[in-house]
Short mmCIF file of C-alpha atoms in Angstrom, two decimals:
data_model
loop_
_atom_site.label_atom_id
_atom_site.label_comp_id
_atom_site.label_asym_id
_atom_site.label_seq_id
_atom_site.Cartn_x
_atom_site.Cartn_y
_atom_site.Cartn_z
CA MET L 1 0.00 0.00 0.00
CA GLY L 2 2.82 2.38 0.92
CA GLY L 3 4.62 1.70 -2.35
CA LYS L 4 1.47 2.43 -4.37
CA ARG L 5 0.90 5.67 -2.47
CA TYR L 6 4.51 6.68 -3.11
CA SER L 7 4.13 5.90 -6.83
CA ASN L 8 0.96 8.00 -7.05
CA LEU L 9 2.67 10.87 -5.25
CA ALA L 10 5.64 10.66 -7.61
CA GLY L 11 3.32 10.65 -10.61
CA TYR L 12 1.40 13.72 -9.43
CA THR L 13 4.70 15.47 -8.68
CA PHE L 14 5.85 15.01 -12.25
CA LEU L 15 2.45 16.16 -13.55
CA MET L 16 2.30 19.22 -11.31
CA PRO L 17 4.34 21.65 -13.52
CA ALA L 18 2.21 20.86 -16.56
CA MET L 19 -1.03 21.05 -14.56
CA ILE L 20 -0.02 24.43 -13.13
CA ALA L 21 0.85 25.73 -16.61
CA ILE L 22 -2.51 24.52 -17.99
CA LEU L 23 -4.36 26.11 -15.06
CA VAL L 24 -2.56 29.47 -15.24
CA PHE L 25 -2.24 29.90 -19.02
CA ILE L 26 -5.36 28.09 -20.33
CA LEU L 27 -8.12 27.46 -17.79
CA VAL L 28 -7.90 30.75 -15.88
CA PRO L 29 -7.80 32.92 -19.07
CA ILE L 30 -10.80 30.99 -20.48
CA ALA L 31 -12.77 31.51 -17.26
CA TYR L 32 -11.81 35.20 -17.14
CA ALA L 33 -12.79 35.69 -20.80
CA PHE L 34 -16.14 34.01 -20.11
CA PHE L 35 -16.60 36.52 -17.26
CA LEU L 36 -15.60 39.54 -19.37
CA MET L 37 -18.00 38.88 -22.25
CA PHE L 38 -20.90 40.05 -20.04
CA PHE L 39 -19.22 43.42 -19.38
CA LYS L 40 -18.28 46.54 -21.27
CA VAL L 41 -14.57 46.77 -20.56
CA ASP L 42 -12.36 49.80 -21.03
CA MET L 43 -8.78 48.51 -21.03
CA LEU L 44 -7.23 51.97 -20.71
CA SER L 45 -9.14 53.02 -17.60
CA GLY L 46 -9.60 49.47 -16.28
CA THR L 47 -13.34 49.99 -15.69
CA ARG L 48 -16.01 47.33 -16.16
CA THR L 49 -19.74 47.84 -16.61
CA PHE L 50 -22.14 44.89 -16.55
CA VAL L 51 -24.17 44.79 -19.78
CA GLY L 52 -25.45 41.19 -19.78
CA LEU L 53 -25.98 39.89 -23.31
CA ASN L 54 -25.74 43.34 -24.87
CA ASN L 55 -22.30 42.56 -26.34
CA PHE L 56 -23.85 39.74 -28.37
CA SER L 57 -26.76 41.87 -29.61
CA ILE L 58 -24.33 44.59 -30.70
CA LEU L 59 -22.21 42.02 -32.55
CA PHE L 60 -25.15 40.47 -34.36
CA SER L 61 -26.27 43.91 -35.56
CA ASP L 62 -22.76 44.87 -36.72
CA PRO L 63 -22.15 44.55 -40.51
CA LYS L 64 -18.46 43.85 -39.86
CA PHE L 65 -19.41 40.75 -37.85
CA TRP L 66 -21.37 39.33 -40.78
CA ALA L 67 -18.55 40.27 -43.19
CA ALA L 68 -16.10 38.36 -40.98
CA PHE L 69 -18.60 35.48 -40.74
CA GLU L 70 -18.97 35.27 -44.52
CA ASN L 71 -15.24 35.58 -45.22
CA THR L 72 -14.25 32.99 -42.63
CA PHE L 73 -16.79 30.40 -43.75
CA LYS L 74 -15.97 31.02 -47.41
CA TYR L 75 -12.31 30.52 -46.54
CA VAL L 76 -13.00 27.28 -44.64
CA ILE L 77 -15.31 25.81 -47.31
CA VAL L 78 -12.76 26.41 -50.08
CA VAL L 79 -9.43 25.74 -48.36
CA VAL L 80 -10.13 22.67 -46.19
CA PRO L 81 -11.44 20.32 -48.94
CA ILE L 82 -8.84 21.39 -51.49
CA GLN L 83 -5.83 21.07 -49.15
CA THR L 84 -7.10 17.70 -47.88
CA ILE L 85 -7.63 16.23 -51.36
CA ILE L 86 -4.31 17.51 -52.74
CA ALA L 87 -2.40 16.27 -49.67
CA MET L 88 -4.00 12.81 -49.93
CA VAL L 89 -3.33 12.47 -53.67
CA LEU L 90 0.30 13.58 -53.30
CA ALA L 91 0.80 11.16 -50.41
CA VAL L 92 -0.57 8.30 -52.52
CA LEU L 93 1.77 9.24 -55.37
CA LEU L 94 4.76 9.38 -53.02
CA ASN L 95 3.77 6.02 -51.54
CA SER L 96 3.56 4.41 -54.98
CA LYS L 97 6.43 2.99 -56.96
CA ILE L 98 6.94 6.28 -58.80
CA GLU L 99 10.43 7.61 -58.12
CA PHE L 100 10.71 11.29 -57.30
CA ASN L 101 13.85 13.40 -57.52
CA ARG L 102 15.20 14.35 -54.09
CA ALA L 103 15.41 18.00 -55.14
CA PHE L 104 11.70 17.95 -56.01
CA LEU L 105 10.83 16.48 -52.61
CA THR L 106 12.98 19.07 -50.86
CA ILE L 107 11.26 21.93 -52.69
CA MET L 108 7.86 20.53 -51.69
CA PHE L 109 8.71 20.88 -48.00
CA ILE L 110 10.01 24.45 -48.17
CA PRO L 111 6.55 26.03 -47.60
CA THR L 112 6.16 24.05 -44.37
CA LEU L 113 9.52 25.28 -43.08
CA THR L 114 8.80 28.92 -43.98
CA SER L 115 7.05 31.14 -41.43
CA SER L 116 3.56 32.31 -42.35
CA SER L 117 4.67 35.94 -42.13
CA ALA L 118 7.48 35.41 -44.63
CA MET L 119 5.15 33.41 -46.87
CA THR L 120 2.61 36.23 -46.78
CA LEU L 121 5.22 38.78 -47.83
CA ILE L 122 6.28 36.54 -50.71
CA PHE L 123 2.71 36.18 -51.95
CA MET L 124 2.14 39.93 -51.59
CA TRP L 125 5.16 40.43 -53.85
CA LEU L 126 3.80 37.86 -56.34
CA PHE L 127 0.26 39.26 -56.45
CA ASN L 128 0.76 43.02 -56.06
CA ASN L 129 -0.22 45.33 -58.91
CA ASN L 130 3.20 44.94 -60.52
CA GLY L 131 3.93 41.43 -59.24
CA LEU L 132 5.14 38.37 -61.10
CA VAL L 133 1.72 36.69 -61.30
CA VAL L 134 -0.01 39.87 -62.47
CA ASN L 135 2.62 40.47 -65.17
CA LEU L 136 2.44 36.83 -66.29
CA ILE L 137 -1.36 36.95 -66.67
CA ASP L 138 -1.02 40.25 -68.53
CA SER L 139 1.54 38.83 -70.97
CA LEU L 140 -0.45 35.65 -71.62
CA PHE L 141 -4.03 36.95 -71.73
CA GLY L 142 -3.69 40.71 -72.02
CA VAL L 143 -5.61 41.26 -68.78
CA ARG L 144 -4.22 43.44 -66.01
CA MET L 145 -5.66 42.00 -62.80
CA GLN L 146 -5.45 43.63 -59.38
CA PHE L 147 -5.60 40.97 -56.68
CA LEU L 148 -4.73 42.71 -53.43
CA THR L 149 -6.86 45.80 -54.08
CA ASN L 150 -9.86 43.95 -55.55
CA PRO L 151 -12.47 42.98 -52.90
CA ASP L 152 -13.49 39.98 -55.02
CA LEU L 153 -9.96 38.56 -55.29
CA ALA L 154 -8.05 39.60 -52.15
CA LEU L 155 -9.30 36.68 -50.05
CA SER L 156 -8.44 34.21 -52.82
CA VAL L 157 -4.76 35.18 -52.51
CA ILE L 158 -4.83 34.15 -48.84
CA MET L 159 -6.62 30.92 -49.79
CA VAL L 160 -3.97 29.97 -52.36
CA MET L 161 -1.20 30.84 -49.92
CA ASN L 162 -2.69 28.71 -47.13
CA ILE L 163 -3.20 25.72 -49.42
CA PHE L 164 0.35 26.02 -50.73
CA SER L 165 1.86 26.21 -47.22
CA THR L 166 -0.20 23.51 -45.46
CA VAL L 167 -0.40 20.75 -48.08
CA PRO L 168 3.17 19.42 -47.46
CA HIS L 169 2.53 18.95 -43.74
CA PHE L 170 -0.77 17.15 -44.24
CA MET L 171 0.80 15.09 -47.03
CA ILE L 172 3.29 13.67 -44.51
CA VAL L 173 0.43 12.86 -42.14
CA PHE L 174 -1.38 10.95 -44.88
CA LEU L 175 1.87 9.26 -45.91
CA SER L 176 2.34 7.91 -42.39
CA GLY L 177 -1.20 6.52 -42.49
CA LEU L 178 -0.59 4.85 -45.84
CA GLN L 179 2.35 2.92 -44.36
CA ASP L 180 -0.06 1.13 -42.00
CA ILE L 181 -2.50 -0.11 -44.68
CA PRO L 182 -1.93 -3.86 -45.21
CA GLY L 183 -0.74 -4.71 -48.70
CA SER L 184 -3.01 -7.76 -48.67
CA LEU L 185 -6.04 -5.46 -49.07
CA TYR L 186 -4.68 -4.14 -52.35
CA GLU L 187 -3.79 -7.64 -53.51
CA ALA L 188 -7.32 -8.87 -52.79
CA ALA L 189 -8.82 -5.88 -54.59
CA SER L 190 -6.51 -6.47 -57.56
CA ILE L 191 -7.53 -10.13 -57.74
CA ASP L 192 -11.18 -9.03 -57.77
CA GLY L 193 -10.41 -6.88 -60.81
CA ALA L 194 -10.33 -3.48 -59.12
CA THR L 195 -8.43 -0.81 -61.03
CA LYS L 196 -6.00 1.58 -59.35
CA VAL L 197 -8.73 4.22 -59.13
CA LYS L 198 -11.17 1.78 -57.51
CA GLN L 199 -8.47 0.60 -55.11
CA PHE L 200 -7.92 4.22 -54.10
CA LEU L 201 -11.64 4.90 -53.60
CA HIS L 202 -12.60 1.62 -51.91
CA VAL L 203 -9.42 0.68 -50.02
CA THR L 204 -7.20 3.70 -49.49
CA VAL L 205 -9.85 6.31 -48.68
CA PRO L 206 -11.80 4.17 -46.14
CA GLN L 207 -8.60 2.99 -44.44
CA LEU L 208 -7.40 6.60 -44.14
CA MET L 209 -10.63 7.81 -42.54
CA PRO L 210 -9.16 8.41 -39.06
CA ILE L 211 -6.22 10.28 -40.62
CA THR L 212 -8.63 12.23 -42.81
CA PHE L 213 -10.62 13.22 -39.74
CA TYR L 214 -7.45 14.52 -38.09
CA VAL L 215 -6.39 16.45 -41.20
CA VAL L 216 -9.85 17.94 -41.72
CA THR L 217 -10.15 18.87 -38.04
CA MET L 218 -6.73 20.55 -37.94
CA GLY L 219 -7.55 22.28 -41.21
CA LEU L 220 -10.86 23.56 -39.84
CA VAL L 221 -9.31 24.87 -36.63
CA GLY L 222 -6.46 26.52 -38.52
CA CYS L 223 -8.76 28.13 -41.08
CA PHE L 224 -11.22 29.40 -38.50
CA GLN L 225 -8.31 30.95 -36.61
CA ILE L 226 -6.69 32.58 -39.65
CA PHE L 227 -5.14 35.85 -38.53
CA ASP L 228 -1.56 36.73 -39.48
CA GLN L 229 -2.00 36.43 -43.26
CA ALA L 230 -5.13 38.59 -43.25
CA PHE L 231 -3.50 41.08 -40.88
CA ILE L 232 -0.34 41.51 -42.96
CA ILE L 233 -2.06 41.67 -46.36
CA SER L 234 -4.63 44.25 -45.19
CA ASN L 235 -2.29 46.05 -42.79
CA GLY L 236 -4.70 45.18 -39.98
CA THR L 237 -7.76 46.76 -41.60
CA GLY L 238 -9.39 43.67 -43.13
CA GLY L 239 -9.68 45.54 -46.42
CA PRO L 240 -10.31 46.20 -49.16
CA GLN L 241 -13.96 46.73 -48.14
CA ASN L 242 -13.73 44.14 -45.34
CA SER L 243 -13.02 41.41 -47.93
CA THR L 244 -10.16 39.92 -45.85
CA LEU L 245 -11.73 40.52 -42.43
CA THR L 246 -11.80 37.26 -40.47
CA PHE L 247 -13.11 36.38 -37.01
CA THR L 248 -9.72 36.52 -35.34
CA LEU L 249 -8.74 39.75 -37.08
CA TYR L 250 -12.03 41.30 -35.97
CA ILE L 251 -11.38 40.09 -32.41
CA TYR L 252 -8.01 41.85 -32.56
CA GLN L 253 -9.61 45.05 -33.85
CA LEU L 254 -12.27 45.03 -31.12
CA ALA L 255 -9.76 44.39 -28.34
CA PHE L 256 -6.82 46.59 -29.36
CA THR L 257 -8.24 49.13 -31.83
CA SER L 258 -11.73 49.77 -30.49
CA ASN L 259 -10.64 49.14 -26.89
CA ASP L 260 -13.68 46.90 -26.30
CA MET L 261 -12.50 43.71 -24.61
CA GLY L 262 -16.08 42.74 -23.74
CA ARG L 263 -17.18 42.41 -27.36
CA ALA L 264 -13.85 40.82 -28.27
CA THR L 265 -14.30 38.03 -25.70
CA ALA L 266 -17.93 37.59 -26.76
CA LEU L 267 -16.81 37.10 -30.36
CA ALA L 268 -14.08 34.70 -29.21
CA PHE L 269 -16.75 32.66 -27.41
CA ILE L 270 -18.89 32.59 -30.58
CA LEU L 271 -15.87 31.45 -32.61
CA GLY L 272 -15.08 28.69 -30.12
CA LEU L 273 -18.68 27.51 -30.24
CA ILE L 274 -18.63 27.47 -34.05
CA ILE L 275 -15.39 25.45 -34.13
CA PHE L 276 -16.77 22.95 -31.60
CA THR L 277 -20.02 22.54 -33.54
CA VAL L 278 -18.38 22.15 -36.95
CA THR L 279 -15.85 19.65 -35.56
CA ALA L 280 -18.67 17.58 -34.02
CA ILE L 281 -20.51 17.55 -37.36
CA VAL L 282 -17.35 16.47 -39.21
CA ASN L 283 -16.80 13.70 -36.67
CA ARG L 284 -20.34 12.44 -37.25
CA LEU L 285 -20.03 12.61 -41.05
CA LEU L 286 -16.57 11.04 -41.38
CA LYS L 287 -17.18 8.39 -38.68
CA ALA L 288 -13.57 8.68 -37.55
CA ASP L 289 -13.91 5.86 -35.03
CA LYS L 290 -14.50 3.31 -37.82
CA MET L 291 -11.27 2.26 -39.50
CA ASN L 292 -13.00 0.85 -42.60
CA GLY L 293 -15.48 3.69 -43.00
#
């Protein structure tokens, strides 16, 4: 009995630093943010005024909230499926008997190793009004496009950049999952006359369902929390015409530009609720707990 008690004490002792860090840096801030969203908070004067649910009613009547809502969901709906499909297909190609040049593989991983801030600056250089992409389109089609200053195209630049930078990481995740699929499944499918495409659809995809759930979930969370790219491209304004305004950028504006921490925490709570709900729906649709779909 004494030895078991000593072992438990030793275990809790080792866990204590991590538990304290989680309590101080995660649980306490979450609880405090939940408390603040019912107040009108002036960060400069440090005053708080209880307003109940008024912060939520103000948000729901704010056009910028709905612009951020539309932009964020548009971003998620476009980016998550495309980056997941491309990553899976590339992983399957790498896992096949096709030989790839080492230089090509190295280049593929560069976006993952590059910081998002540096990547954003590179894409701003590529897509600015005199950038490489704009000049290339002009020389090929005779059309002078303005991406960063066009409200209809500015968000698409961030979408392309995110897909380009996240696909290599998710490709490695899929590749690790492919290593665990028994070769006997492909042999049985081949004997039954299944083509390579049918083997991919009926063997590879179902077997990768838990990995797919992870990739989709991480993609959803990352896309819903998109901030730095939108901030750098728009210089913190979410422009042009709120076309790059996202939830997290709007939270930043409310907290540090409008000096309204109450509405900022209320919006953060709404964003957390949206992420939780969408993740639960994805879990139900993908049936991640079933290896064979």
